[in-house]
Amino acid sequence: MYDTVVCTYVCLAQINRDGLSRVNTVDNIAAFAELFGITLPSEDKVANQKYTAGGEEQRVATSTALILSDIDFFLSDVLEMATMATCKPEVRTVELDLPKQANTLFYPTCVRLEQCGGCCYGPLLTCRPKVTKVVRYKVLKTVVNRSSNIDTARSRSDSRRQRRRRRRRRRETVPSYHVVEAIKHVQCECGCKVQEQDCNPTIHNYLQSECACVCKRRDEEAKCEQQSSIKYWEKDSCACYCRKPVECGTGEFFSQDSCK
């Protein structure tokens, strides 16, 4: 049980990766509230709160003339308890990676296949595949020959080479099967949006606990932040730059050290 009573995206930075992993295992409000020690509001307070329906903000009106059973019936008909769309495989439409060939048709061009979907609690995390499997499909391949509907009879004067060429063209128009592969997501996880391969190993260290590329020259970064009024630190290049560079005259150059 965490000491935090109410936690929004503002204080998510205070929760470590282990804490976020626990949050992403629950999918309902009751379990979330239990995890953080939050006392859920009573149902009678919902009647006086605003809710959104059909894109317009409406207010659930209460009246002393309504009996409690009528209020419960009205609210249960309008309000539904939200359920978290947790990170897990779900059936989605996947376009097949088919070759582009002239006068050639493939069918089908897409399938329904398990892919990772849902959301992860925390701005640094994203739903990604953990275990995958290669699925092999066979699709119909048909070559459309424009001359297939034309009478192929030719005069006896045609050469043997021309006749062989026509026979080969007819064989190519025979339908066949083409094998194509697609990736099925077997297991999903909430992982860092920023991965180690996103960092520049020359100037960065990857901290998985922070899901971030951190500059190796931390001392230079600290010096730059001490001059934050005139300089700023660029994390992608791990360099300190002047906030207001000026144009120099002929034969002069601008210094990022003195900002002059």
PDB file of C-alpha atoms in Angstrom:
ATOM      1  CA  MET A   1       0.000   0.000   0.000  1.00  0.00           C
ATOM      2  CA  TYR A   2       1.403   3.385  -0.986  1.00  0.00           C
ATOM      3  CA  ASP A   3       1.437   6.463   1.231  1.00  0.00           C
ATOM      4  CA  THR A   4       0.169   8.597  -1.638  1.00  0.00           C
ATOM      5  CA  VAL A   5      -3.524   9.300  -1.177  1.00  0.00           C
ATOM      6  CA  VAL A   6      -4.386  10.962  -4.457  1.00  0.00           C
ATOM      7  CA  CYS A   7      -2.082  10.635  -7.453  1.00  0.00           C
ATOM      8  CA  THR A   8      -2.523  12.187 -10.875  1.00  0.00           C
ATOM      9  CA  TYR A   9      -0.107  12.662 -13.764  1.00  0.00           C
ATOM     10  CA  VAL A  10       1.346  15.606 -11.845  1.00  0.00           C
ATOM     11  CA  CYS A  11       2.894  13.327  -9.231  1.00  0.00           C
ATOM     12  CA  LEU A  12       3.590  10.301 -11.420  1.00  0.00           C
ATOM     13  CA  ALA A  13       7.273  11.171 -11.347  1.00  0.00           C
ATOM     14  CA  GLN A  14       7.244  10.281  -7.646  1.00  0.00           C
ATOM     15  CA  ILE A  15       6.256   6.675  -8.401  1.00  0.00           C
ATOM     16  CA  ASN A  16       9.105   4.337  -9.311  1.00  0.00           C
ATOM     17  CA  ARG A  17       8.982   1.740 -12.074  1.00  0.00           C
ATOM     18  CA  ASP A  18       7.932  -0.983  -9.640  1.00  0.00           C
ATOM     19  CA  GLY A  19       5.005   1.138  -8.506  1.00  0.00           C
ATOM     20  CA  LEU A  20       3.914   1.863 -12.072  1.00  0.00           C
ATOM     21  CA  SER A  21       4.169  -1.842 -12.892  1.00  0.00           C
ATOM     22  CA  ARG A  22       1.704  -2.588 -10.095  1.00  0.00           C
ATOM     23  CA  VAL A  23      -0.657   0.123 -11.276  1.00  0.00           C
ATOM     24  CA  ASN A  24      -0.664  -1.344 -14.781  1.00  0.00           C
ATOM     25  CA  THR A  25      -1.810  -4.742 -13.470  1.00  0.00           C
ATOM     26  CA  VAL A  26      -5.223  -3.442 -12.364  1.00  0.00           C
ATOM     27  CA  ASP A  27      -8.094  -2.600 -14.696  1.00  0.00           C
ATOM     28  CA  ASN A  28     -10.850  -1.158 -12.513  1.00  0.00           C
ATOM     29  CA  ILE A  29     -11.403   1.814 -10.238  1.00  0.00           C
ATOM     30  CA  ALA A  30     -11.918  -0.252  -7.077  1.00  0.00           C
ATOM     31  CA  ALA A  31      -8.564  -2.031  -7.453  1.00  0.00           C
ATOM     32  CA  PHE A  32      -6.816   1.253  -8.264  1.00  0.00           C
ATOM     33  CA  ALA A  33      -8.293   2.897  -5.178  1.00  0.00           C
ATOM     34  CA  GLU A  34      -7.243  -0.029  -2.991  1.00  0.00           C
ATOM     35  CA  LEU A  35      -3.696   0.153  -4.334  1.00  0.00           C
ATOM     36  CA  PHE A  36      -3.325   3.797  -3.294  1.00  0.00           C
ATOM     37  CA  GLY A  37      -5.521   3.707  -0.204  1.00  0.00           C
ATOM     38  CA  ILE A  38      -8.147   5.982  -1.749  1.00  0.00           C
ATOM     39  CA  THR A  39     -11.645   6.068  -0.285  1.00  0.00           C
ATOM     40  CA  LEU A  40     -14.150   5.985  -3.124  1.00  0.00           C
ATOM     41  CA  PRO A  41     -16.902   8.645  -3.129  1.00  0.00           C
ATOM     42  CA  SER A  42     -20.399   7.536  -2.224  1.00  0.00           C
ATOM     43  CA  GLU A  43     -22.912   7.093  -5.021  1.00  0.00           C
ATOM     44  CA  ASP A  44     -25.226   9.851  -3.755  1.00  0.00           C
ATOM     45  CA  LYS A  45     -22.533  12.457  -4.467  1.00  0.00           C
ATOM     46  CA  VAL A  46     -22.521  11.557  -8.141  1.00  0.00           C
ATOM     47  CA  ALA A  47     -25.985  13.014  -8.630  1.00  0.00           C
ATOM     48  CA  ASN A  48     -24.773  16.584  -8.151  1.00  0.00           C
ATOM     49  CA  GLN A  49     -21.679  16.284 -10.361  1.00  0.00           C
ATOM     50  CA  LYS A  50     -21.303  17.193 -14.007  1.00  0.00           C
ATOM     51  CA  TYR A  51     -20.852  14.522 -16.614  1.00  0.00           C
ATOM     52  CA  THR A  52     -20.181  14.541 -20.352  1.00  0.00           C
ATOM     53  CA  ALA A  53     -22.459  12.787 -22.819  1.00  0.00           C
ATOM     54  CA  GLY A  54     -22.647  13.196 -26.602  1.00  0.00           C
ATOM     55  CA  GLY A  55     -20.022  15.946 -26.543  1.00  0.00           C
ATOM     56  CA  GLU A  56     -22.181  18.294 -24.452  1.00  0.00           C
ATOM     57  CA  GLU A  57     -21.820  18.916 -20.751  1.00  0.00           C
ATOM     58  CA  GLN A  58     -24.965  18.130 -18.861  1.00  0.00           C
ATOM     59  CA  ARG A  59     -25.906  18.123 -15.195  1.00  0.00           C
ATOM     60  CA  VAL A  60     -27.745  15.328 -13.477  1.00  0.00           C
ATOM     61  CA  ALA A  61     -30.582  17.150 -11.799  1.00  0.00           C
ATOM     62  CA  THR A  62     -31.890  16.017  -8.450  1.00  0.00           C
ATOM     63  CA  SER A  63     -35.204  16.862  -6.978  1.00  0.00           C
ATOM     64  CA  THR A  64     -36.721  16.323  -3.585  1.00  0.00           C
ATOM     65  CA  ALA A  65     -39.728  14.970  -5.421  1.00  0.00           C
ATOM     66  CA  LEU A  66     -37.666  12.022  -6.706  1.00  0.00           C
ATOM     67  CA  ILE A  67     -37.429   9.036  -4.473  1.00  0.00           C
ATOM     68  CA  LEU A  68     -34.065   7.346  -3.965  1.00  0.00           C
ATOM     69  CA  SER A  69     -34.948   4.363  -6.133  1.00  0.00           C
ATOM     70  CA  ASP A  70     -35.730   6.643  -9.068  1.00  0.00           C
ATOM     71  CA  ILE A  71     -32.337   8.368  -8.708  1.00  0.00           C
ATOM     72  CA  ASP A  72     -30.511   5.040  -8.616  1.00  0.00           C
ATOM     73  CA  PHE A  73     -32.382   3.862 -11.711  1.00  0.00           C
ATOM     74  CA  PHE A  74     -31.613   7.094 -13.594  1.00  0.00           C
ATOM     75  CA  LEU A  75     -27.912   7.068 -12.725  1.00  0.00           C
ATOM     76  CA  SER A  76     -27.433   3.391 -13.513  1.00  0.00           C
ATOM     77  CA  ASP A  77     -28.998   3.998 -16.920  1.00  0.00           C
ATOM     78  CA  VAL A  78     -26.646   6.908 -17.752  1.00  0.00           C
ATOM     79  CA  LEU A  79     -23.336   6.386 -15.950  1.00  0.00           C
ATOM     80  CA  GLU A  80     -21.075   3.399 -16.422  1.00  0.00           C
ATOM     81  CA  MET A  81     -18.042   2.582 -14.321  1.00  0.00           C
ATOM     82  CA  ALA A  82     -14.986   3.009 -16.542  1.00  0.00           C
ATOM     83  CA  THR A  83     -12.661   0.030 -16.979  1.00  0.00           C
ATOM     84  CA  MET A  84      -8.990   0.509 -17.836  1.00  0.00           C
ATOM     85  CA  ALA A  85      -8.018  -0.767 -21.284  1.00  0.00           C
ATOM     86  CA  THR A  86      -4.926  -2.569 -20.019  1.00  0.00           C
ATOM     87  CA  CYS A  87      -1.975  -3.481 -22.209  1.00  0.00           C
ATOM     88  CA  LYS A  88      -2.641  -6.889 -23.759  1.00  0.00           C
ATOM     89  CA  PRO A  89      -3.023  -8.587 -27.160  1.00  0.00           C
ATOM     90  CA  GLU A  90      -6.205  -7.703 -29.024  1.00  0.00           C
ATOM     91  CA  VAL A  91      -7.455  -8.608 -32.480  1.00  0.00           C
ATOM     92  CA  ARG A  92      -6.654  -5.915 -35.031  1.00  0.00           C
ATOM     93  CA  THR A  93      -6.561  -5.550 -38.784  1.00  0.00           C
ATOM     94  CA  VAL A  94      -3.045  -6.120 -40.150  1.00  0.00           C
ATOM     95  CA  GLU A  95      -2.080  -5.317 -43.733  1.00  0.00           C
ATOM     96  CA  LEU A  96      -0.088  -8.151 -45.304  1.00  0.00           C
ATOM     97  CA  ASP A  97       3.337  -7.280 -46.695  1.00  0.00           C
ATOM     98  CA  LEU A  98       2.673  -8.306 -50.276  1.00  0.00           C
ATOM     99  CA  PRO A  99       5.011  -7.660 -53.203  1.00  0.00           C
ATOM    100  CA  LYS A 100       4.080  -5.100 -55.821  1.00  0.00           C
ATOM    101  CA  GLN A 101       4.091  -6.831 -59.194  1.00  0.00           C
ATOM    102  CA  ALA A 102       2.649  -5.573 -62.450  1.00  0.00           C
ATOM    103  CA  ASN A 103      -0.610  -7.207 -63.572  1.00  0.00           C
ATOM    104  CA  THR A 104      -0.666  -9.381 -60.431  1.00  0.00           C
ATOM    105  CA  LEU A 105      -3.481  -9.699 -57.902  1.00  0.00           C
ATOM    106  CA  PHE A 106      -3.165 -11.053 -54.350  1.00  0.00           C
ATOM    107  CA  TYR A 107      -6.034 -12.068 -52.092  1.00  0.00           C
ATOM    108  CA  PRO A 108      -6.579 -11.478 -49.232  1.00  0.00           C
ATOM    109  CA  THR A 109      -4.588  -8.319 -48.576  1.00  0.00           C
ATOM    110  CA  CYS A 110      -5.202  -8.102 -44.825  1.00  0.00           C
ATOM    111  CA  VAL A 111      -6.002 -10.371 -41.877  1.00  0.00           C
ATOM    112  CA  ARG A 112      -7.155 -10.066 -38.291  1.00  0.00           C
ATOM    113  CA  LEU A 113      -4.295 -10.834 -35.932  1.00  0.00           C
ATOM    114  CA  GLU A 114      -3.456 -10.295 -32.277  1.00  0.00           C
ATOM    115  CA  GLN A 115      -1.544  -7.053 -31.742  1.00  0.00           C
ATOM    116  CA  CYS A 116      -0.650  -5.210 -28.540  1.00  0.00           C
ATOM    117  CA  GLY A 117      -3.229  -2.619 -27.590  1.00  0.00           C
ATOM    118  CA  GLY A 118      -4.421  -0.645 -24.618  1.00  0.00           C
ATOM    119  CA  CYS A 119      -2.711   2.020 -22.562  1.00  0.00           C
ATOM    120  CA  CYS A 120      -0.184   2.205 -19.754  1.00  0.00           C
ATOM    121  CA  TYR A 121      -0.491   4.389 -16.677  1.00  0.00           C
ATOM    122  CA  GLY A 122       2.371   6.864 -16.790  1.00  0.00           C
ATOM    123  CA  PRO A 123       3.592   9.311 -19.451  1.00  0.00           C
ATOM    124  CA  LEU A 124       6.943   7.510 -19.851  1.00  0.00           C
ATOM    125  CA  LEU A 125       5.462   4.097 -20.637  1.00  0.00           C
ATOM    126  CA  THR A 126       3.884   2.596 -23.738  1.00  0.00           C
ATOM    127  CA  CYS A 127       2.268  -0.731 -24.579  1.00  0.00           C
ATOM    128  CA  ARG A 128       4.707  -2.865 -26.567  1.00  0.00           C
ATOM    129  CA  PRO A 129       5.097  -6.560 -27.524  1.00  0.00           C
ATOM    130  CA  LYS A 130       7.145  -8.736 -25.165  1.00  0.00           C
ATOM    131  CA  VAL A 131       6.725 -12.113 -26.903  1.00  0.00           C
ATOM    132  CA  THR A 132       6.010 -12.428 -30.632  1.00  0.00           C
ATOM    133  CA  LYS A 133       5.391 -15.257 -33.068  1.00  0.00           C
ATOM    134  CA  VAL A 134       5.786 -15.419 -36.836  1.00  0.00           C
ATOM    135  CA  VAL A 135       2.592 -16.566 -38.559  1.00  0.00           C
ATOM    136  CA  ARG A 136       2.842 -17.772 -42.164  1.00  0.00           C
ATOM    137  CA  TYR A 137      -0.153 -17.322 -44.461  1.00  0.00           C
ATOM    138  CA  LYS A 138      -0.766 -18.463 -48.000  1.00  0.00           C
ATOM    139  CA  VAL A 139      -2.652 -16.057 -50.236  1.00  0.00           C
ATOM    140  CA  LEU A 140      -3.958 -16.455 -53.749  1.00  0.00           C
ATOM    141  CA  LYS A 141      -1.742 -15.043 -56.495  1.00  0.00           C
ATOM    142  CA  THR A 142      -3.228 -14.387 -59.924  1.00  0.00           C
ATOM    143  CA  VAL A 143      -1.470 -12.867 -62.913  1.00  0.00           C
ATOM    144  CA  VAL A 144      -3.813 -10.822 -65.068  1.00  0.00           C
ATOM    145  CA  ASN A 145      -2.770 -11.179 -68.699  1.00  0.00           C
ATOM    146  CA  ARG A 146      -4.402  -8.558 -70.905  1.00  0.00           C
ATOM    147  CA  SER A 147      -4.311 -10.884 -73.869  1.00  0.00           C
ATOM    148  CA  SER A 148      -5.837 -13.826 -72.003  1.00  0.00           C
ATOM    149  CA  ASN A 149      -9.275 -13.193 -73.491  1.00  0.00           C
ATOM    150  CA  ILE A 150      -8.000 -12.810 -77.009  1.00  0.00           C
ATOM    151  CA  ASP A 151      -8.056 -15.728 -79.366  1.00  0.00           C
ATOM    152  CA  THR A 152      -4.577 -17.198 -79.144  1.00  0.00           C
ATOM    153  CA  ALA A 153      -4.799 -19.040 -82.444  1.00  0.00           C
ATOM    154  CA  ARG A 154      -2.058 -17.951 -84.759  1.00  0.00           C
ATOM    155  CA  SER A 155      -1.224 -18.761 -88.371  1.00  0.00           C
ATOM    156  CA  ARG A 156       1.126 -21.602 -89.197  1.00  0.00           C
ATOM    157  CA  SER A 157       3.681 -19.039 -90.229  1.00  0.00           C
ATOM    158  CA  ASP A 158       4.409 -18.211 -86.545  1.00  0.00           C
ATOM    159  CA  SER A 159       7.844 -19.230 -85.484  1.00  0.00           C
ATOM    160  CA  ARG A 160       8.487 -21.867 -82.840  1.00  0.00           C
ATOM    161  CA  ARG A 161       9.940 -19.187 -80.568  1.00  0.00           C
ATOM    162  CA  GLN A 162       6.725 -17.186 -80.677  1.00  0.00           C
ATOM    163  CA  ARG A 163       4.639 -20.282 -79.872  1.00  0.00           C
ATOM    164  CA  ARG A 164       6.874 -21.189 -76.924  1.00  0.00           C
ATOM    165  CA  ARG A 165       6.602 -17.621 -75.660  1.00  0.00           C
ATOM    166  CA  ARG A 166       2.800 -17.786 -75.754  1.00  0.00           C
ATOM    167  CA  ARG A 167       2.750 -21.149 -73.947  1.00  0.00           C
ATOM    168  CA  ARG A 168       5.039 -19.775 -71.222  1.00  0.00           C
ATOM    169  CA  ARG A 169       2.788 -16.717 -70.835  1.00  0.00           C
ATOM    170  CA  ARG A 170      -0.274 -18.950 -70.424  1.00  0.00           C
ATOM    171  CA  ARG A 171       1.488 -21.008 -67.737  1.00  0.00           C
ATOM    172  CA  GLU A 172       2.315 -17.821 -65.826  1.00  0.00           C
ATOM    173  CA  THR A 173      -1.358 -16.869 -65.682  1.00  0.00           C
ATOM    174  CA  VAL A 174      -2.270 -20.052 -63.778  1.00  0.00           C
ATOM    175  CA  PRO A 175      -3.315 -19.079 -60.204  1.00  0.00           C
ATOM    176  CA  SER A 176      -0.918 -20.094 -57.441  1.00  0.00           C
ATOM    177  CA  TYR A 177      -0.324 -19.528 -53.744  1.00  0.00           C
ATOM    178  CA  HIS A 178       2.087 -16.979 -52.337  1.00  0.00           C
ATOM    179  CA  VAL A 179       3.468 -17.340 -48.793  1.00  0.00           C
ATOM    180  CA  VAL A 180       3.638 -14.215 -46.644  1.00  0.00           C
ATOM    181  CA  GLU A 181       4.626 -13.717 -43.003  1.00  0.00           C
ATOM    182  CA  ALA A 182       3.048 -11.550 -40.298  1.00  0.00           C
ATOM    183  CA  ILE A 183       3.968 -10.913 -36.663  1.00  0.00           C
ATOM    184  CA  LYS A 184       1.556 -12.031 -33.957  1.00  0.00           C
ATOM    185  CA  HIS A 185       1.894 -10.425 -30.524  1.00  0.00           C
ATOM    186  CA  VAL A 186       1.658 -13.217 -27.940  1.00  0.00           C
ATOM    187  CA  GLN A 187       2.450 -11.233 -24.796  1.00  0.00           C
ATOM    188  CA  CYS A 188       2.550  -7.476 -24.128  1.00  0.00           C
ATOM    189  CA  GLU A 189       4.119  -5.253 -21.489  1.00  0.00           C
ATOM    190  CA  CYS A 190       4.258  -1.634 -20.413  1.00  0.00           C
ATOM    191  CA  GLY A 191       7.773  -0.563 -21.363  1.00  0.00           C
ATOM    192  CA  CYS A 192       9.671   2.676 -21.710  1.00  0.00           C
ATOM    193  CA  LYS A 193       8.812   4.839 -24.709  1.00  0.00           C
ATOM    194  CA  VAL A 194      12.487   5.811 -24.929  1.00  0.00           C
ATOM    195  CA  GLN A 195      14.639   2.734 -25.517  1.00  0.00           C
ATOM    196  CA  GLU A 196      18.390   2.275 -25.231  1.00  0.00           C
ATOM    197  CA  GLN A 197      18.753   2.281 -29.020  1.00  0.00           C
ATOM    198  CA  ASP A 198      17.276   5.792 -29.033  1.00  0.00           C
ATOM    199  CA  CYS A 199      20.334   7.106 -27.179  1.00  0.00           C
ATOM    200  CA  ASN A 200      23.649   8.217 -28.634  1.00  0.00           C
ATOM    201  CA  PRO A 201      26.187   5.979 -26.830  1.00  0.00           C
ATOM    202  CA  THR A 202      28.923   8.544 -27.398  1.00  0.00           C
ATOM    203  CA  ILE A 203      27.274  11.206 -25.257  1.00  0.00           C
ATOM    204  CA  HIS A 204      24.422   9.388 -23.458  1.00  0.00           C
ATOM    205  CA  ASN A 205      23.887   6.802 -20.749  1.00  0.00           C
ATOM    206  CA  TYR A 206      20.557   4.986 -20.738  1.00  0.00           C
ATOM    207  CA  LEU A 207      18.720   4.862 -17.409  1.00  0.00           C
ATOM    208  CA  GLN A 208      15.899   2.340 -17.598  1.00  0.00           C
ATOM    209  CA  SER A 209      14.588   3.409 -14.187  1.00  0.00           C
ATOM    210  CA  GLU A 210      13.942   6.874 -15.655  1.00  0.00           C
ATOM    211  CA  CYS A 211      13.168   5.713 -19.213  1.00  0.00           C
ATOM    212  CA  ALA A 212      15.549   8.388 -20.436  1.00  0.00           C
ATOM    213  CA  CYS A 213      18.817   9.093 -22.219  1.00  0.00           C
ATOM    214  CA  VAL A 214      20.996  10.959 -19.727  1.00  0.00           C
ATOM    215  CA  CYS A 215      23.984  13.049 -20.759  1.00  0.00           C
ATOM    216  CA  LYS A 216      27.340  11.726 -19.582  1.00  0.00           C
ATOM    217  CA  ARG A 217      28.713  15.221 -18.943  1.00  0.00           C
ATOM    218  CA  ARG A 218      26.595  15.915 -15.875  1.00  0.00           C
ATOM    219  CA  ASP A 219      29.091  18.488 -14.571  1.00  0.00           C
ATOM    220  CA  GLU A 220      28.807  20.502 -17.786  1.00  0.00           C
ATOM    221  CA  GLU A 221      25.026  20.302 -17.547  1.00  0.00           C
ATOM    222  CA  ALA A 222      25.124  21.610 -13.976  1.00  0.00           C
ATOM    223  CA  LYS A 223      27.325  24.550 -15.004  1.00  0.00           C
ATOM    224  CA  CYS A 224      24.959  25.380 -17.846  1.00  0.00           C
ATOM    225  CA  GLU A 225      21.916  25.338 -15.564  1.00  0.00           C
ATOM    226  CA  GLN A 226      23.650  27.795 -13.236  1.00  0.00           C
ATOM    227  CA  GLN A 227      23.539  30.277 -16.141  1.00  0.00           C
ATOM    228  CA  SER A 228      19.922  29.518 -17.020  1.00  0.00           C
ATOM    229  CA  SER A 229      19.148  33.198 -17.532  1.00  0.00           C
ATOM    230  CA  ILE A 230      21.346  33.355 -20.642  1.00  0.00           C
ATOM    231  CA  LYS A 231      21.936  29.674 -21.505  1.00  0.00           C
ATOM    232  CA  TYR A 232      20.014  26.406 -21.827  1.00  0.00           C
ATOM    233  CA  TRP A 233      21.046  22.753 -21.945  1.00  0.00           C
ATOM    234  CA  GLU A 234      20.121  20.718 -25.004  1.00  0.00           C
ATOM    235  CA  LYS A 235      19.630  17.085 -23.912  1.00  0.00           C
ATOM    236  CA  ASP A 236      19.694  15.590 -27.410  1.00  0.00           C
ATOM    237  CA  SER A 237      23.138  16.974 -28.222  1.00  0.00           C
ATOM    238  CA  CYS A 238      24.309  17.286 -24.582  1.00  0.00           C
ATOM    239  CA  ALA A 239      25.567  20.806 -25.208  1.00  0.00           C
ATOM    240  CA  CYS A 240      25.031  24.244 -23.711  1.00  0.00           C
ATOM    241  CA  TYR A 241      23.708  26.999 -25.967  1.00  0.00           C
ATOM    242  CA  CYS A 242      23.063  30.710 -25.615  1.00  0.00           C
ATOM    243  CA  ARG A 243      19.421  31.736 -25.480  1.00  0.00           C
ATOM    244  CA  LYS A 244      19.902  34.856 -27.608  1.00  0.00           C
ATOM    245  CA  PRO A 245      22.654  34.438 -30.214  1.00  0.00           C
ATOM    246  CA  VAL A 246      23.577  37.612 -32.082  1.00  0.00           C
ATOM    247  CA  GLU A 247      24.852  38.216 -35.583  1.00  0.00           C
ATOM    248  CA  CYS A 248      28.506  39.146 -35.848  1.00  0.00           C
ATOM    249  CA  GLY A 249      30.266  41.482 -38.201  1.00  0.00           C
ATOM    250  CA  THR A 250      32.737  40.565 -40.908  1.00  0.00           C
ATOM    251  CA  GLY A 251      35.715  38.666 -39.507  1.00  0.00           C
ATOM    252  CA  GLU A 252      33.987  38.049 -36.157  1.00  0.00           C
ATOM    253  CA  PHE A 253      32.360  34.921 -34.728  1.00  0.00           C
ATOM    254  CA  PHE A 254      29.818  34.297 -31.983  1.00  0.00           C
ATOM    255  CA  SER A 255      31.025  32.451 -28.875  1.00  0.00           C
ATOM    256  CA  GLN A 256      28.696  29.975 -27.143  1.00  0.00           C
ATOM    257  CA  ASP A 257      30.889  30.295 -24.050  1.00  0.00           C
ATOM    258  CA  SER A 258      30.512  34.029 -23.488  1.00  0.00           C
ATOM    259  CA  CYS A 259      27.307  34.468 -25.539  1.00  0.00           C
ATOM    260  CA  LYS A 260      28.942  37.435 -27.241  1.00  0.00           C
TER     261      LYS A 260
END
